[in-house]
mmCIF file of C-alpha atoms in Angstrom:
data_model
loop_
_atom_site.group_PDB
_atom_site.id
_atom_site.type_symbol
_atom_site.label_atom_id
_atom_site.label_comp_id
_atom_site.label_asym_id
_atom_site.label_seq_id
_atom_site.Cartn_x
_atom_site.Cartn_y
_atom_site.Cartn_z
ATOM 1 C CA UNK A 16 102.786 143.733 119.150
ATOM 2 C CA UNK A 17 101.764 146.469 116.780
ATOM 3 C CA UNK A 18 98.295 146.159 115.290
ATOM 4 C CA UNK A 19 99.566 144.763 111.965
ATOM 5 C CA UNK A 20 101.721 142.147 113.675
ATOM 6 C CA UNK A 21 98.737 141.222 115.836
ATOM 7 C CA UNK A 22 96.547 140.823 112.768
ATOM 8 C CA UNK A 23 99.059 138.477 111.160
ATOM 9 C CA UNK A 24 99.385 136.463 114.364
ATOM 10 C CA UNK A 25 95.625 136.050 114.726
ATOM 11 C CA UNK A 26 95.267 134.957 111.113
ATOM 12 C CA UNK A 27 98.160 132.517 111.463
ATOM 13 C CA UNK A 28 96.538 130.958 114.525
ATOM 14 C CA UNK A 29 93.273 130.529 112.646
ATOM 15 C CA UNK A 30 91.185 133.293 114.187
ATOM 16 C CA UNK A 31 89.815 134.435 110.833
ATOM 17 C CA UNK A 32 86.487 135.264 112.453
ATOM 18 C CA UNK A 33 88.027 138.187 114.343
ATOM 19 C CA UNK A 34 87.151 141.321 112.397
ATOM 20 C CA UNK A 35 90.055 143.512 111.428
ATOM 21 C CA UNK A 36 87.956 146.200 109.751
ATOM 22 C CA UNK A 37 88.565 149.732 110.929
ATOM 23 C CA UNK A 38 92.018 148.817 112.159
ATOM 24 C CA UNK A 39 93.160 152.433 111.770
ATOM 25 C CA UNK A 40 90.685 153.525 114.451
ATOM 26 C CA UNK A 41 91.163 150.532 116.714
ATOM 27 C CA UNK A 42 94.167 150.102 118.987
ATOM 28 C CA UNK A 43 94.683 146.336 119.218
ATOM 29 C CA UNK A 44 97.113 144.754 121.616
ATOM 30 C CA UNK A 45 97.671 141.015 121.864
ATOM 31 C CA UNK A 46 99.677 138.807 124.128
ATOM 32 C CA UNK A 47 100.225 135.207 123.047
ATOM 33 C CA UNK A 48 101.646 132.837 125.583
ATOM 34 C CA UNK A 49 102.866 129.374 124.650
ATOM 35 C CA UNK A 50 104.399 127.630 127.644
ATOM 36 C CA UNK A 51 105.799 124.152 128.078
ATOM 37 C CA UNK A 52 105.198 122.977 131.626
ATOM 38 C CA UNK A 53 107.245 120.181 133.122
ATOM 39 C CA UNK A 54 106.611 118.924 136.645
ATOM 40 C CA UNK A 55 109.379 116.449 137.358
ATOM 41 C CA UNK A 56 108.370 115.718 140.942
ATOM 42 C CA UNK A 57 105.334 113.743 139.723
ATOM 43 C CA UNK A 58 107.696 110.906 138.888
ATOM 44 C CA UNK A 59 107.439 111.368 135.096
ATOM 45 C CA UNK A 60 107.780 114.283 132.761
ATOM 46 C CA UNK A 61 104.599 116.250 132.255
ATOM 47 C CA UNK A 62 104.585 118.567 129.282
ATOM 48 C CA UNK A 63 101.665 120.774 128.524
ATOM 49 C CA UNK A 64 101.533 123.593 126.005
ATOM 50 C CA UNK A 65 99.549 126.540 127.284
ATOM 51 C CA UNK A 66 98.178 129.026 124.840
ATOM 52 C CA UNK A 67 96.804 132.196 126.366
ATOM 53 C CA UNK A 68 95.464 134.707 123.872
ATOM 54 C CA UNK A 69 94.274 137.981 125.383
ATOM 55 C CA UNK A 70 92.915 140.803 123.280
ATOM 56 C CA UNK A 71 92.390 144.353 124.537
ATOM 57 C CA UNK A 72 90.419 146.570 122.173
ATOM 58 C CA UNK A 73 90.033 150.325 122.506
ATOM 59 C CA UNK A 74 87.736 151.670 119.816
ATOM 60 C CA UNK A 75 86.115 154.946 118.879
ATOM 61 C CA UNK A 76 83.428 153.121 116.898
ATOM 62 C CA UNK A 77 81.610 149.804 116.784
ATOM 63 C CA UNK A 78 84.857 147.925 116.200
ATOM 64 C CA UNK A 79 85.328 146.936 119.843
ATOM 65 C CA UNK A 80 85.444 143.240 120.697
ATOM 66 C CA UNK A 81 82.182 141.843 122.055
ATOM 67 C CA UNK A 82 82.461 139.089 124.606
ATOM 68 C CA UNK A 83 80.307 136.002 124.074
ATOM 69 C CA UNK A 84 77.248 135.881 126.294
ATOM 70 C CA UNK A 85 76.448 132.983 128.618
ATOM 71 C CA UNK A 86 74.249 131.332 125.974
ATOM 72 C CA UNK A 87 76.668 132.063 123.154
ATOM 73 C CA UNK A 88 79.463 130.399 125.106
ATOM 74 C CA UNK A 89 77.318 127.314 125.748
ATOM 75 C CA UNK A 90 76.427 127.140 122.059
ATOM 76 C CA UNK A 91 80.042 127.600 121.022
ATOM 77 C CA UNK A 92 81.160 124.522 122.947
ATOM 78 C CA UNK A 93 78.191 122.444 121.836
ATOM 79 C CA UNK A 94 79.067 123.272 118.257
ATOM 80 C CA UNK A 95 82.754 122.511 118.909
ATOM 81 C CA UNK A 96 81.794 119.050 120.188
ATOM 82 C CA UNK A 97 79.703 118.436 117.075
ATOM 83 C CA UNK A 98 82.510 119.614 114.816
ATOM 84 C CA UNK A 99 85.237 117.571 116.586
ATOM 85 C CA UNK A 100 83.387 114.582 118.102
ATOM 86 C CA UNK A 101 86.575 112.534 118.617
ATOM 87 C CA UNK A 102 88.276 115.318 120.548
ATOM 88 C CA UNK A 103 85.622 117.195 122.524
ATOM 89 C CA UNK A 104 83.087 116.168 125.157
ATOM 90 C CA UNK A 105 80.806 118.496 127.107
ATOM 91 C CA UNK A 106 78.801 117.902 130.267
ATOM 92 C CA UNK A 107 76.614 119.895 132.608
ATOM 93 C CA UNK A 108 77.822 119.588 136.205
ATOM 94 C CA UNK A 109 74.291 119.498 137.636
ATOM 95 C CA UNK A 110 73.519 116.461 135.445
ATOM 96 C CA UNK A 111 76.678 114.419 135.969
ATOM 97 C CA UNK A 112 77.049 115.399 139.643
ATOM 98 C CA UNK A 113 73.396 115.364 140.823
ATOM 99 C CA UNK A 114 74.519 115.470 144.453
ATOM 100 C CA UNK A 115 75.459 119.142 144.078
ATOM 101 C CA UNK A 116 71.801 120.029 143.448
ATOM 102 C CA UNK A 117 69.675 117.645 145.538
ATOM 103 C CA UNK A 118 66.379 119.338 144.651
ATOM 104 C CA UNK A 119 66.992 118.727 140.928
ATOM 105 C CA UNK A 120 65.126 121.953 140.307
ATOM 106 C CA UNK A 121 66.459 125.024 138.453
ATOM 107 C CA UNK A 122 68.601 126.868 140.973
ATOM 108 C CA UNK A 123 68.953 130.195 139.169
ATOM 109 C CA UNK A 124 68.136 132.017 135.954
ATOM 110 C CA UNK A 125 70.854 132.710 133.370
ATOM 111 C CA UNK A 126 69.666 134.974 130.558
ATOM 112 C CA UNK A 127 66.156 133.511 130.548
ATOM 113 C CA UNK A 128 67.141 129.845 130.930
ATOM 114 C CA UNK A 129 68.099 127.704 133.957
ATOM 115 C CA UNK A 130 71.758 128.166 134.921
ATOM 116 C CA UNK A 131 74.054 125.271 134.053
ATOM 117 C CA UNK A 132 77.739 124.800 134.862
ATOM 118 C CA UNK A 133 79.558 123.677 131.717
ATOM 119 C CA UNK A 134 82.471 121.219 131.816
ATOM 120 C CA UNK A 135 84.562 120.509 128.711
ATOM 121 C CA UNK A 136 87.145 117.795 128.016
ATOM 122 C CA UNK A 137 89.567 117.847 125.075
ATOM 123 C CA UNK A 138 91.659 114.786 124.241
ATOM 124 C CA UNK A 139 91.969 112.104 121.557
ATOM 125 C CA UNK A 140 89.165 109.743 122.554
ATOM 126 C CA UNK A 141 90.273 107.046 120.088
ATOM 127 C CA UNK A 142 93.236 106.192 122.286
ATOM 128 C CA UNK A 143 91.553 106.908 125.631
ATOM 129 C CA UNK A 144 90.909 103.429 126.996
ATOM 130 C CA UNK A 145 92.339 100.943 129.471
ATOM 131 C CA UNK A 146 95.319 102.174 131.500
ATOM 132 C CA UNK A 147 95.580 105.282 129.323
ATOM 133 C CA UNK A 148 92.225 106.515 130.630
ATOM 134 C CA UNK A 149 93.627 106.758 134.160
ATOM 135 C CA UNK A 150 97.291 107.518 133.497
ATOM 136 C CA UNK A 151 97.011 110.288 130.907
ATOM 137 C CA UNK A 152 98.101 113.573 132.562
ATOM 138 C CA UNK A 153 95.242 116.008 133.199
ATOM 139 C CA UNK A 154 95.129 119.787 133.437
ATOM 140 C CA UNK A 155 92.273 122.131 134.331
ATOM 141 C CA UNK A 156 91.574 125.667 133.094
ATOM 142 C CA UNK A 157 89.009 127.774 134.972
ATOM 143 C CA UNK A 158 87.643 130.688 132.934
ATOM 144 C CA UNK A 159 85.651 132.837 135.348
ATOM 145 C CA UNK A 160 85.519 132.101 139.063
ATOM 146 C CA UNK A 161 84.241 135.657 139.399
ATOM 147 C CA UNK A 162 81.434 136.347 136.954
ATOM 148 C CA UNK A 163 82.362 139.942 136.162
ATOM 149 C CA UNK A 164 85.894 138.963 135.076
ATOM 150 C CA UNK A 165 85.330 137.801 131.465
ATOM 151 C CA UNK A 166 88.879 137.766 130.094
ATOM 152 C CA UNK A 167 89.373 134.153 131.144
ATOM 153 C CA UNK A 168 86.207 133.018 129.370
ATOM 154 C CA UNK A 169 87.539 134.505 126.153
ATOM 155 C CA UNK A 170 90.961 132.959 126.690
ATOM 156 C CA UNK A 171 89.856 129.373 127.397
ATOM 157 C CA UNK A 172 87.264 129.514 124.609
ATOM 158 C CA UNK A 173 89.912 130.495 122.070
ATOM 159 C CA UNK A 174 92.262 127.903 123.563
ATOM 160 C CA UNK A 175 89.707 125.141 122.950
ATOM 161 C CA UNK A 176 89.117 126.224 119.367
ATOM 162 C CA UNK A 177 92.854 126.533 118.757
ATOM 163 C CA UNK A 178 93.623 123.015 120.015
ATOM 164 C CA UNK A 179 90.907 121.475 117.842
ATOM 165 C CA UNK A 180 91.570 123.423 114.655
ATOM 166 C CA UNK A 181 95.344 122.998 114.854
ATOM 167 C CA UNK A 182 94.941 119.276 115.534
ATOM 168 C CA UNK A 183 92.847 118.931 112.394
ATOM 169 C CA UNK A 184 95.397 120.967 110.377
ATOM 170 C CA UNK A 185 98.154 118.520 111.308
ATOM 171 C CA UNK A 186 100.120 120.641 113.790
ATOM 172 C CA UNK A 187 102.355 117.899 115.203
ATOM 173 C CA UNK A 188 102.997 119.617 118.531
ATOM 174 C CA UNK A 189 99.295 120.119 119.165
ATOM 175 C CA UNK A 190 98.565 116.552 118.078
ATOM 176 C CA UNK A 191 101.140 115.292 120.563
ATOM 177 C CA UNK A 192 99.473 117.271 123.341
ATOM 178 C CA UNK A 193 95.912 116.273 122.511
ATOM 179 C CA UNK A 194 96.896 112.632 121.992
ATOM 180 C CA UNK A 195 98.849 112.401 125.219
ATOM 181 C CA UNK A 196 97.097 114.847 127.583
ATOM 182 C CA UNK A 197 93.605 115.607 128.806
ATOM 183 C CA UNK A 198 92.592 119.253 128.930
ATOM 184 C CA UNK A 199 89.603 120.042 131.146
ATOM 185 C CA UNK A 200 87.964 123.460 130.832
ATOM 186 C CA UNK A 201 85.305 125.130 132.929
ATOM 187 C CA UNK A 202 84.691 128.162 130.677
ATOM 188 C CA UNK A 203 82.136 129.860 132.948
ATOM 189 C CA UNK A 204 83.033 128.371 136.319
ATOM 190 C CA UNK A 205 80.666 130.842 137.944
ATOM 191 C CA UNK A 206 77.833 130.489 135.441
ATOM 192 C CA UNK A 207 75.319 132.647 137.311
ATOM 193 C CA UNK A 208 77.821 135.445 137.906
ATOM 194 C CA UNK A 209 78.954 135.452 134.291
ATOM 195 C CA UNK A 210 75.386 135.568 132.956
ATOM 196 C CA UNK A 211 74.546 138.507 135.226
ATOM 197 C CA UNK A 212 77.940 140.276 135.058
ATOM 198 C CA UNK A 213 78.417 140.043 138.811
ATOM 199 C CA UNK A 214 81.354 138.871 140.893
ATOM 200 C CA UNK A 215 79.294 136.608 143.150
ATOM 201 C CA UNK A 216 76.941 133.696 142.642
ATOM 202 C CA UNK A 217 73.631 134.823 144.129
ATOM 203 C CA UNK A 218 75.418 137.071 146.622
ATOM 204 C CA UNK A 219 78.140 134.555 147.576
ATOM 205 C CA UNK A 220 81.773 134.843 146.483
ATOM 206 C CA UNK A 221 82.818 131.427 145.070
ATOM 207 C CA UNK A 222 86.442 132.235 145.814
ATOM 208 C CA UNK A 223 85.696 132.187 149.542
ATOM 209 C CA UNK A 224 83.640 128.986 149.314
ATOM 210 C CA UNK A 225 86.335 126.287 149.406
ATOM 211 C CA UNK A 226 87.329 124.047 152.292
ATOM 212 C CA UNK A 227 90.683 125.658 153.015
ATOM 213 C CA UNK A 228 91.149 127.921 156.054
ATOM 214 C CA UNK A 229 87.392 128.399 155.973
ATOM 215 C CA UNK A 230 84.756 127.518 158.540
ATOM 216 C CA UNK A 231 82.675 124.462 157.568
ATOM 217 C CA UNK A 232 79.483 126.501 157.774
ATOM 218 C CA UNK A 233 80.823 128.738 154.986
ATOM 219 C CA UNK A 234 82.074 126.014 152.615
ATOM 220 C CA UNK A 235 80.522 124.649 149.420
ATOM 221 C CA UNK A 236 77.556 126.984 149.474
ATOM 222 C CA UNK A 237 77.713 127.755 145.737
ATOM 223 C CA UNK A 238 77.097 125.634 142.668
ATOM 224 C CA UNK A 239 80.451 126.935 141.454
ATOM 225 C CA UNK A 240 82.349 125.508 144.421
ATOM 226 C CA UNK A 241 80.394 122.258 144.449
ATOM 227 C CA UNK A 242 80.991 121.619 140.741
ATOM 228 C CA UNK A 243 84.714 122.271 141.023
ATOM 229 C CA UNK A 244 84.898 120.059 144.113
ATOM 230 C CA UNK A 245 83.252 117.090 142.383
ATOM 231 C CA UNK A 246 85.625 117.386 139.436
ATOM 232 C CA UNK A 247 88.614 117.333 141.805
ATOM 233 C CA UNK A 248 87.208 114.322 143.638
ATOM 234 C CA UNK A 249 87.339 112.353 140.394
ATOM 235 C CA UNK A 250 90.538 113.622 138.781
ATOM 236 C CA UNK A 251 94.134 114.177 139.834
ATOM 237 C CA UNK A 252 95.070 117.381 138.035
ATOM 238 C CA UNK A 253 98.796 117.848 137.564
ATOM 239 C CA UNK A 254 98.315 121.469 136.531
ATOM 240 C CA UNK A 255 95.520 123.949 137.273
ATOM 241 C CA UNK A 256 95.247 127.468 135.932
ATOM 242 C CA UNK A 257 92.573 129.973 136.974
ATOM 243 C CA UNK A 258 91.870 133.306 135.308
ATOM 244 C CA UNK A 259 90.875 136.549 137.025
ATOM 245 C CA UNK A 260 90.516 140.112 135.764
ATOM 246 C CA UNK A 261 91.127 143.548 137.188
ATOM 247 C CA UNK A 262 94.928 143.481 137.250
ATOM 248 C CA UNK A 263 97.843 141.951 135.341
ATOM 249 C CA UNK A 264 99.840 139.264 137.147
ATOM 250 C CA UNK A 265 101.195 135.732 136.968
ATOM 251 C CA UNK A 266 100.892 134.322 140.489
ATOM 252 C CA UNK A 267 101.181 131.052 142.354
ATOM 253 C CA UNK A 268 100.800 129.597 145.854
ATOM 254 C CA UNK A 269 100.469 130.660 148.552
ATOM 255 C CA UNK A 270 97.461 132.948 148.600
ATOM 256 C CA UNK A 271 95.989 132.436 152.071
ATOM 257 C CA UNK A 272 96.257 134.103 155.467
ATOM 258 C CA UNK A 273 97.753 131.076 157.211
ATOM 259 C CA UNK A 274 100.825 131.390 154.974
ATOM 260 C CA UNK A 275 101.615 135.005 155.793
ATOM 261 C CA UNK A 276 104.612 135.780 158.008
ATOM 262 C CA UNK A 277 105.239 139.432 158.812
ATOM 263 C CA UNK A 278 103.231 140.470 155.809
ATOM 264 C CA UNK A 279 105.092 138.214 153.355
ATOM 265 C CA UNK A 280 104.164 134.846 151.910
ATOM 266 C CA UNK A 281 105.884 131.670 152.985
ATOM 267 C CA UNK A 282 107.152 129.200 150.393
ATOM 268 C CA UNK A 283 105.116 126.181 149.333
ATOM 269 C CA UNK A 284 106.824 122.757 149.037
ATOM 270 C CA UNK A 285 106.720 123.233 145.243
ATOM 271 C CA UNK A 286 107.915 126.829 145.217
ATOM 272 C CA UNK A 287 110.821 126.107 142.867
ATOM 273 C CA UNK A 288 108.609 124.311 140.339
ATOM 274 C CA UNK A 289 105.984 127.079 140.497
ATOM 275 C CA UNK A 290 108.696 129.679 140.028
ATOM 276 C CA UNK A 291 110.246 127.933 137.026
ATOM 277 C CA UNK A 292 106.889 127.452 135.314
ATOM 278 C CA UNK A 293 105.956 131.063 135.953
ATOM 279 C CA UNK A 294 109.327 132.269 134.676
ATOM 280 C CA UNK A 295 108.728 130.453 131.374
ATOM 281 C CA UNK A 296 105.265 131.950 130.987
ATOM 282 C CA UNK A 297 106.486 135.397 131.955
ATOM 283 C CA UNK A 298 109.413 135.290 129.555
ATOM 284 C CA UNK A 299 107.074 134.603 126.644
ATOM 285 C CA UNK A 300 104.231 136.909 127.713
ATOM 286 C CA UNK A 301 106.438 139.796 128.758
ATOM 287 C CA UNK A 302 107.747 140.166 132.301
ATOM 288 C CA UNK A 303 107.069 143.912 132.364
ATOM 289 C CA UNK A 304 103.465 143.304 131.326
ATOM 290 C CA UNK A 305 102.785 140.570 133.918
ATOM 291 C CA UNK A 306 104.176 141.118 137.451
ATOM 292 C CA UNK A 307 105.195 137.735 138.820
ATOM 293 C CA UNK A 308 105.206 136.197 142.294
ATOM 294 C CA UNK A 309 103.217 134.558 145.053
ATOM 295 C CA UNK A 310 99.511 135.388 145.336
ATOM 296 C CA UNK A 311 99.960 136.703 148.878
ATOM 297 C CA UNK A 312 102.639 139.123 147.756
ATOM 298 C CA UNK A 313 101.302 140.272 144.376
ATOM 299 C CA UNK A 314 97.524 140.148 144.975
ATOM 300 C CA UNK A 315 96.250 139.495 148.515
ATOM 301 C CA UNK A 316 95.459 136.640 150.895
ATOM 302 C CA UNK A 317 91.986 135.119 151.213
ATOM 303 C CA UNK A 318 90.284 132.363 153.228
ATOM 304 C CA UNK A 319 88.438 129.689 151.290
ATOM 305 C CA UNK A 320 90.162 130.425 147.983
ATOM 306 C CA UNK A 321 90.098 127.942 145.107
ATOM 307 C CA UNK A 322 93.797 128.268 144.286
ATOM 308 C CA UNK A 323 95.227 127.200 147.640
ATOM 309 C CA UNK A 324 92.416 124.699 148.156
ATOM 310 C CA UNK A 325 93.128 122.977 144.830
ATOM 311 C CA UNK A 326 96.815 122.750 145.704
ATOM 312 C CA UNK A 327 97.028 122.121 149.437
ATOM 313 C CA UNK A 328 93.706 120.965 150.876
ATOM 314 C CA UNK A 329 94.367 117.317 150.044
ATOM 315 C CA UNK A 330 97.456 117.081 152.219
ATOM 316 C CA UNK A 331 97.764 120.126 154.472
ATOM 317 C CA UNK A 332 96.017 120.318 157.835
ATOM 318 C CA UNK A 333 93.471 123.141 157.970
ATOM 319 C CA UNK A 334 92.694 125.249 161.013
ATOM 320 C CA UNK A 335 89.043 124.392 160.312
ATOM 321 C CA UNK A 336 89.173 120.721 159.286
ATOM 322 C CA UNK A 337 86.351 119.384 157.143
ATOM 323 C CA UNK A 338 85.351 115.935 158.350
#
């Protein structure tokens, strides 16, 4: 979009807080993605509207966008829960999953306070009871598995605010989604890394920490990995989306070395569904802007990655089984 079209789009979506002053000296580029995801193989139609709003600012003055800090992001979601108490719940992983931190002592410092891994749930709580509490489709958005990749934190934060504000304004499509779906968000999945602007959590890469093609001695060493693991133990996510920075791409499974054949990725059992979902997202976001394909082919293969673990570890045999 041109800068003026972007301004109108942001205002229409309710992002009045975004400053548009000095627009003549600021090159603003936005990509808005609204995707409808349907996974028929689950036995029932699953529809989930995905809004991804990414802003890239290049400024010659103080007009550049400033990412929220670790503390500012925590405060944002606490305030969101207070503003929309029937839609938003927040938890700290170390409190609700005490087994991930047996010592119960602060494990790291995040901007002068003990690090905490934030978990957010957005759904209509008035109707979340009985069978609905266990049958309502669930999706998970991970903002920053690597702490120095902040674009995802921005995206999922704006997504949360968008869902709540549009629900309150009477947007019928958003109301249908919030009433009939559960959106889980881990804004700063790697809390320590995000607070310190580093890829790792205390020297360990969380995206090598998962029990998939990884030696047991190298699994679940981080609070990031342990928090994600406990959430997956308790919920059957029909759709998971993780954000990274450093390149533009829409990618899907596989992304691990055991699924490479002659330098190319093999197909997962759900390759067609992944491809169709990705095609929809790419068509809206701009196919030229987001190269599309399997993680192995577009990015690179890793051992112990969250993406393949979240998809395949529950049913696929691993070369290094976790018992």
